[in-house]
Amino acid sequence: MKKILALCLSVIMLLSLSTTAFAAEMWDESAGSGETEIYAHIYSSYTITIPATIDLREGGQCEVKLTNPNIEPGYQVNVYCTNITNDNTIRLENVNVVGEGINCYLTNVDGMSVTVDDPLLVWFKQSDITDAETIKYFSITYDRMGMAGDYSGIMQYSFECAPI
């Protein structure tokens, strides 16, 4: 019985002993810190204005206006005529006589003919842009030989900001 009593007292004494434990800081393996390099690019922006109607009875100059230009270095804004025919003209049709037409010829800002191979009307380089609004002109002439009357046609155009 002494052995059992000694054993019970030993167990009670072991259970009553306390150990001081110091906890380490908790480390979250899913957290961390660092840095990342960030790059950004702001593309060119601008507004091109071409008249909705060109009345050749009032003269053969056509205005192209570039406003609010924010053009990145090494780029220019180009405006093209996209419906030049194989004979380098735009066809104007008589509004009263079906099948009767005349040809219209375009000359770019440098005085060169606008052709199928070179449809560039005007361009705006960085050196041309001096203000919030820059204006350039191209010219239009038409055949004066034809049936008397009024003629009309469509000039289609496109524009882009392209590397020089």
XYZ file of N, CA and C in Angstrom:
492
model
N 0.802 -1.159 0.000
C 0.000 0.000 0.000
C 0.869 1.257 0.000
N 1.992 1.151 0.657
C 2.897 2.266 0.657
C 3.342 2.574 -0.769
N 3.536 1.560 -1.547
C 3.967 1.789 -2.919
C 2.873 2.478 -3.723
N 1.650 2.105 -3.513
C 0.544 2.714 -4.250
C 0.396 4.157 -3.811
N 0.495 4.393 -2.488
C 0.376 5.747 -1.975
C 1.523 6.612 -2.501
N 2.715 6.092 -2.568
C 3.843 6.847 -3.085
C 3.660 7.147 -4.569
N 3.144 6.183 -5.270
C 2.900 6.374 -6.690
C 1.839 7.447 -6.910
N 0.761 7.444 -6.154
C -0.307 8.447 -6.298
C 0.214 9.828 -5.948
N 0.990 9.935 -4.874
C 1.538 11.226 -4.486
C 2.504 11.738 -5.564
N 3.267 10.845 -6.161
C 4.198 11.244 -7.217
C 3.433 11.789 -8.426
N 2.335 11.130 -8.770
C 1.529 11.570 -9.910
C 0.905 12.925 -9.602
N 0.386 13.099 -8.364
C -0.230 14.371 -7.986
C 0.817 15.484 -8.020
N 2.020 15.184 -7.515
C 3.076 16.182 -7.519
C 3.460 16.559 -8.961
N 3.544 15.595 -9.869
C 3.869 15.891 -11.269
C 2.792 16.757 -11.928
N 1.555 16.481 -11.590
C 0.465 17.262 -12.164
C 0.437 18.683 -11.613
N 0.915 18.891 -10.408
C 0.883 20.222 -9.814
C 2.060 21.093 -10.249
N 3.069 20.491 -10.830
C 4.200 21.273 -11.296
C 3.793 22.076 -12.531
N 4.239 23.306 -12.666
C 3.949 24.130 -13.840
C 5.261 24.555 -14.481
N 5.250 24.660 -15.747
C 6.428 25.077 -16.493
C 6.116 26.412 -17.158
N 7.002 27.350 -17.063
C 6.823 28.632 -17.714
C 7.256 28.474 -19.170
N 6.360 28.842 -20.073
C 6.663 28.749 -21.504
C 6.634 30.150 -22.100
N 7.608 30.444 -22.957
C 7.656 31.717 -23.659
C 7.308 31.461 -25.130
N 6.281 32.131 -25.631
C 5.848 31.938 -27.023
C 6.639 32.858 -27.946
N 7.076 32.327 -29.071
C 7.753 33.136 -30.088
C 6.688 33.874 -30.882
N 7.093 34.954 -31.564
C 6.128 35.681 -32.372
C 5.604 34.780 -33.478
N 4.320 34.947 -33.768
C 3.676 34.139 -34.793
C 4.164 34.627 -36.165
N 4.600 33.768 -37.066
C 5.074 34.116 -38.411
C 4.067 33.603 -39.422
N 3.531 34.525 -40.160
C 2.568 34.162 -41.199
C 3.339 33.993 -42.501
N 3.449 32.784 -42.971
C 4.234 32.503 -44.172
C 3.578 33.035 -45.445
N 2.322 33.439 -45.368
C 1.651 33.960 -46.560
C 1.746 35.487 -46.659
N 2.414 36.141 -45.747
C 2.565 37.596 -45.761
C 4.008 37.957 -46.073
N 4.217 39.180 -46.459
C 5.564 39.631 -46.754
C 5.529 41.047 -47.285
N 6.649 41.539 -47.747
C 6.710 42.870 -48.318
C 7.793 42.890 -49.385
N 7.804 43.926 -50.190
C 8.780 44.048 -51.256
C 8.462 45.269 -52.086
N 9.022 45.359 -53.247
C 8.746 46.472 -54.151
C 8.735 45.976 -55.576
N 7.975 46.692 -56.424
C 7.824 46.347 -57.836
C 7.990 47.614 -58.656
N 8.696 47.514 -59.757
C 8.849 48.645 -60.658
C 7.603 48.729 -61.534
N 7.117 49.952 -61.764
C 5.897 50.172 -62.548
C 6.243 50.995 -63.777
N 5.723 50.589 -64.928
C 5.892 51.330 -66.176
C 4.519 51.744 -66.687
N 4.457 52.888 -67.343
C 3.206 53.359 -67.937
C 3.534 54.064 -69.251
N 2.544 54.181 -70.119
C 2.716 54.877 -71.394
C 1.436 55.650 -71.675
N 1.581 56.903 -71.996
C 0.436 57.711 -72.403
C 0.551 57.897 -73.913
N -0.442 57.392 -74.623
C -0.429 57.483 -76.074
C -0.815 58.882 -76.524
N -0.428 59.209 -77.732
C -0.743 60.514 -78.311
C -2.251 60.697 -78.380
N -2.672 61.939 -78.236
C -4.084 62.266 -78.397
C -4.196 63.606 -79.109
N -5.270 63.779 -79.853
C -5.464 64.989 -80.642
C -6.865 64.950 -81.232
N -7.281 66.067 -81.805
C -8.552 66.146 -82.521
C -8.260 66.669 -83.925
N -8.777 65.963 -84.928
C -8.656 66.394 -86.326
C -10.038 66.887 -86.768
N -10.064 68.052 -87.413
C -11.324 68.592 -87.937
C -11.157 68.859 -89.424
N -12.029 68.239 -90.216
C -12.090 68.455 -91.664
C -13.527 68.858 -91.969
N -13.745 69.861 -92.786
C -15.123 70.288 -93.062
C -15.988 69.144 -93.601
N -17.244 69.139 -93.194
C -18.173 68.119 -93.670
C -18.505 68.327 -95.145
N -18.400 69.566 -95.599
C -18.673 69.905 -96.994
C -17.566 70.810 -97.512
N -17.084 70.497 -98.698
C -16.093 71.345 -99.368
C -16.776 71.897 -100.611
N -16.959 73.194 -100.638
C -17.641 73.830 -101.763
C -16.588 74.459 -102.668
N -16.305 73.805 -103.782
C -15.272 74.288 -104.703
C -15.674 75.577 -105.410
N -16.950 75.928 -105.364
C -17.392 77.191 -105.959
C -16.848 78.378 -105.160
N -16.406 78.097 -103.904
C -15.878 79.154 -103.037
C -14.357 79.151 -102.987
N -13.727 78.335 -103.782
C -12.267 78.257 -103.787
C -11.815 76.827 -103.583
N -10.575 76.586 -103.906
C -10.075 75.218 -103.882
C -9.195 74.867 -102.704
N -9.262 75.642 -101.608
C -8.479 75.334 -100.426
C -9.361 74.612 -99.404
N -8.811 73.601 -98.790
C -9.542 72.873 -97.757
C -8.714 72.884 -96.478
N -9.334 73.276 -95.394
C -8.665 73.407 -94.106
C -8.712 72.093 -93.332
N -7.587 71.734 -92.750
C -7.511 70.608 -91.822
C -6.950 71.175 -90.529
N -7.712 70.995 -89.448
C -7.338 71.604 -88.184
C -6.964 70.526 -87.168
N -5.828 70.708 -86.511
C -5.367 69.835 -85.430
C -5.505 70.627 -84.131
N -6.312 70.121 -83.207
C -6.490 70.803 -81.928
C -6.171 69.851 -80.775
N -5.879 70.451 -79.656
C -5.534 69.724 -78.420
C -4.469 68.660 -78.652
N -3.370 69.021 -79.305
C -2.365 68.000 -79.601
C -1.536 67.621 -78.371
N -1.400 66.346 -78.171
C -0.494 65.790 -77.165
C 0.220 64.641 -77.874
N 1.184 64.999 -78.705
C 1.855 64.045 -79.585
C 3.208 63.688 -78.979
N 3.453 62.394 -78.874
C 4.726 61.978 -78.281
C 5.886 62.208 -79.248
N 7.066 62.425 -78.712
C 8.238 62.690 -79.566
C 8.475 61.562 -80.570
N 8.884 61.947 -81.787
C 9.158 60.962 -82.830
C 7.925 60.541 -83.613
N 6.792 61.194 -83.384
C 5.545 60.865 -84.087
C 5.004 62.103 -84.782
N 4.159 61.869 -85.791
C 3.461 62.946 -86.471
C 2.057 62.465 -86.812
N 1.149 63.400 -87.030
C -0.228 63.077 -87.409
C -0.334 63.218 -88.920
N -0.803 62.164 -89.589
C -0.962 62.141 -91.050
C -2.435 62.041 -91.407
N -2.855 62.777 -92.445
C -4.223 62.699 -92.959
C -4.131 62.269 -94.418
N -4.874 61.215 -94.782
C -4.825 60.619 -96.119
C -6.184 60.702 -96.804
N -6.178 60.784 -98.131
C -7.389 60.591 -98.926
C -7.414 59.113 -99.295
N -8.504 58.424 -98.989
C -8.527 56.967 -99.152
C -9.343 56.480 -100.348
N -9.933 57.396 -101.104
C -10.711 56.927 -102.256
C -10.231 57.530 -103.571
N -8.937 57.702 -103.701
C -8.348 58.147 -104.965
C -8.473 56.999 -105.973
N -8.904 57.316 -107.183
C -9.051 56.280 -108.208
C -7.699 55.995 -108.867
N -7.674 54.997 -109.735
C -6.420 54.627 -110.417
C -5.863 55.747 -111.286
N -6.723 56.667 -111.718
C -6.202 57.805 -112.497
C -5.899 59.006 -111.578
N -5.752 58.730 -110.272
C -5.358 59.709 -109.249
C -6.340 60.875 -109.109
N -7.622 60.575 -109.218
C -8.667 61.592 -109.079
C -9.762 61.088 -108.153
N -10.667 62.001 -107.840
C -11.930 61.655 -107.188
C -13.016 62.029 -108.187
N -13.951 61.166 -108.371
C -15.004 61.383 -109.380
C -16.147 62.190 -108.782
N -16.543 63.237 -109.494
C -17.719 64.030 -109.141
C -18.789 63.770 -110.191
N -20.009 63.515 -109.770
C -21.109 63.206 -110.685
C -22.061 64.394 -110.789
N -22.585 64.600 -111.986
C -23.575 65.643 -112.220
C -24.836 65.271 -111.441
N -25.348 66.205 -110.644
C -26.500 65.893 -109.790
C -27.799 65.750 -110.592
N -27.831 66.225 -111.835
C -29.054 66.158 -112.633
C -28.986 65.174 -113.797
N -27.780 64.760 -114.187
C -27.632 63.877 -115.342
C -26.850 62.636 -114.906
N -27.511 61.503 -114.885
C -26.882 60.251 -114.474
C -25.797 59.867 -115.471
N -24.633 59.502 -114.975
C -23.535 59.060 -115.829
C -22.632 60.174 -116.310
N -22.995 61.404 -116.059
C -22.163 62.539 -116.461
C -21.306 62.932 -115.266
N -19.997 62.922 -115.445
C -19.119 63.242 -114.325
C -17.868 63.981 -114.751
N -17.186 64.521 -113.777
C -15.909 65.187 -113.982
C -14.929 64.674 -112.928
N -13.653 64.968 -113.134
C -12.624 64.526 -112.194
C -12.182 65.663 -111.288
N -11.809 65.290 -110.084
C -11.346 66.228 -109.076
C -9.923 65.824 -108.698
N -9.011 66.784 -108.631
C -7.597 66.525 -108.351
C -7.212 67.157 -107.014
N -6.458 66.437 -106.232
C -6.018 66.919 -104.920
C -4.530 67.220 -104.942
N -4.153 68.273 -104.246
C -2.748 68.657 -104.109
C -2.460 68.779 -102.617
N -1.411 68.093 -102.153
C -1.137 68.093 -100.716
C -0.561 69.425 -100.232
N -0.275 69.492 -98.966
C 0.182 70.720 -98.327
C 1.495 71.246 -98.919
N 2.305 70.357 -99.510
C 3.565 70.771 -100.140
C 3.422 71.070 -101.629
N 2.194 71.027 -102.157
C 1.974 71.324 -103.567
C 2.167 70.132 -104.489
N 2.299 68.936 -103.926
C 2.475 67.722 -104.732
C 1.115 67.057 -104.959
N 0.949 66.406 -106.115
C -0.292 65.708 -106.414
C -0.497 64.537 -105.464
N -1.732 64.394 -105.027
C -2.109 63.249 -104.195
C -2.448 62.113 -105.145
N -1.803 60.974 -104.948
C -1.969 59.838 -105.863
C -2.338 58.581 -105.091
N -2.663 57.546 -105.847
C -2.942 56.246 -105.234
C -1.724 55.774 -104.450
N -0.541 55.988 -104.991
C 0.695 55.553 -104.330
C 1.111 56.458 -103.176
N 0.678 57.707 -103.192
C 1.019 58.656 -102.132
C -0.225 59.486 -101.796
N -1.136 58.930 -100.995
C -2.411 59.597 -100.718
C -2.369 60.610 -99.567
N -1.170 61.013 -99.134
C -1.021 61.912 -97.996
C -1.455 63.340 -98.361
N -2.455 63.865 -97.624
C -2.965 65.219 -97.847
C -2.195 66.246 -97.023
N -2.183 66.043 -95.715
C -1.466 66.942 -94.803
C -0.838 66.118 -93.696
N 0.164 66.714 -93.033
C 0.805 66.079 -91.895
C 1.168 67.166 -90.904
N 1.187 66.769 -89.662
C 1.524 67.686 -88.582
C 2.689 67.086 -87.809
N 3.877 67.672 -87.999
C 5.066 67.245 -87.264
C 5.145 68.037 -85.961
N 5.986 67.588 -85.042
C 6.169 68.298 -83.784
C 6.525 69.763 -84.034
N 7.392 70.015 -85.016
C 7.833 71.386 -85.296
C 6.700 72.260 -85.848
N 5.643 71.638 -86.404
C 4.502 72.393 -86.933
C 3.549 72.835 -85.825
N 3.560 72.112 -84.729
C 2.591 72.342 -83.660
C 3.154 73.393 -82.711
N 2.592 74.584 -82.783
C 3.085 75.681 -81.955
C 2.029 76.178 -80.980
N 0.813 75.696 -81.117
C -0.289 76.205 -80.319
C -1.269 75.066 -80.033
N -2.354 75.386 -79.347
C -3.391 74.394 -79.091
C -4.194 74.097 -80.355
N -3.968 74.912 -81.414
C -4.663 74.715 -82.683
C -3.696 75.013 -83.825
N -3.541 74.050 -84.712
C -2.680 74.219 -85.878
C -3.510 73.916 -87.117
N -3.415 74.777 -88.127
C -4.213 74.607 -89.353
C -3.273 74.440 -90.541
N -3.604 73.475 -91.395
C -2.912 73.295 -92.676
C -3.973 73.165 -93.765
N -3.529 73.347 -95.016
C -4.457 73.331 -96.143
C -3.961 72.406 -97.238
N -4.913 71.781 -97.928
C -4.608 71.103 -99.181
C -5.513 71.719 -100.236
N -5.180 71.517 -101.502
C -5.919 72.156 -102.596
C -6.698 71.122 -103.399
N -7.774 71.617 -103.993
C -8.609 70.785 -104.862
C -8.900 71.574 -106.135
N -8.718 70.920 -107.271
C -9.124 71.502 -108.553
C -9.998 70.475 -109.259
N -10.723 70.901 -110.259
C -11.574 69.967 -110.988
C -11.614 70.334 -112.458
N -11.998 69.315 -113.236
C -12.134 69.527 -114.677
C -13.173 70.614 -114.930
N -12.811 71.569 -115.715
C -13.759 72.637 -116.036
C -14.466 72.336 -117.364
N -14.052 71.252 -117.991
C -14.701 70.842 -119.235
C -15.698 69.750 -118.888
N -16.919 70.008 -119.123
C -17.976 69.042 -118.847
C -19.312 69.709 -119.073
N -20.351 68.943 -118.895
C -21.699 69.467 -119.063
C -21.964 70.502 -117.968
N -22.606 71.598 -118.342
C -22.939 72.631 -117.362
C -23.858 72.056 -116.290
N -23.669 72.479 -115.057
C -24.512 72.026 -113.957
C -23.707 71.820 -112.682
N -24.395 71.334 -111.691
C -23.773 71.088 -110.387
C -23.285 69.645 -110.302
N -22.161 69.474 -109.643
C -21.538 68.165 -109.473
C -21.258 67.933 -107.989
N -21.288 66.676 -107.589
C -20.929 66.355 -106.207
C -20.264 64.981 -106.158
N -19.537 64.778 -105.127
C -18.852 63.509 -104.909
C -18.429 63.414 -103.453
N -17.764 62.359 -103.136
C -17.341 62.097 -101.761
C -15.823 61.957 -101.711
N -15.214 62.631 -100.740
C -13.810 62.400 -100.440
C -13.763 61.635 -99.122
N -13.171 60.471 -99.152
C -13.011 59.697 -97.928
C -11.597 59.922 -97.413
N -11.451 59.947 -96.119
C -10.136 60.199 -95.541
C -9.911 59.321 -94.318
N -8.672 59.214 -93.956
C -8.285 58.547 -92.718
C -7.129 59.333 -92.116
N -6.872 59.116 -90.855
C -5.755 59.792 -90.216
C -5.146 58.863 -89.184
N -3.898 59.132 -88.856
C -3.182 58.308 -87.899
C -2.046 59.112 -87.266
N -1.628 58.659 -86.125
C -0.432 59.199 -85.491
C 0.629 58.122 -85.678
N 1.653 58.423 -86.488
C 2.619 57.420 -86.899
C 4.045 57.867 -86.598
N 4.944 56.907 -86.423
C 6.355 57.272 -86.228
C 6.895 57.992 -87.455
N 7.792 58.920 -87.211
C 8.410 59.666 -88.312
C 9.463 58.786 -88.953
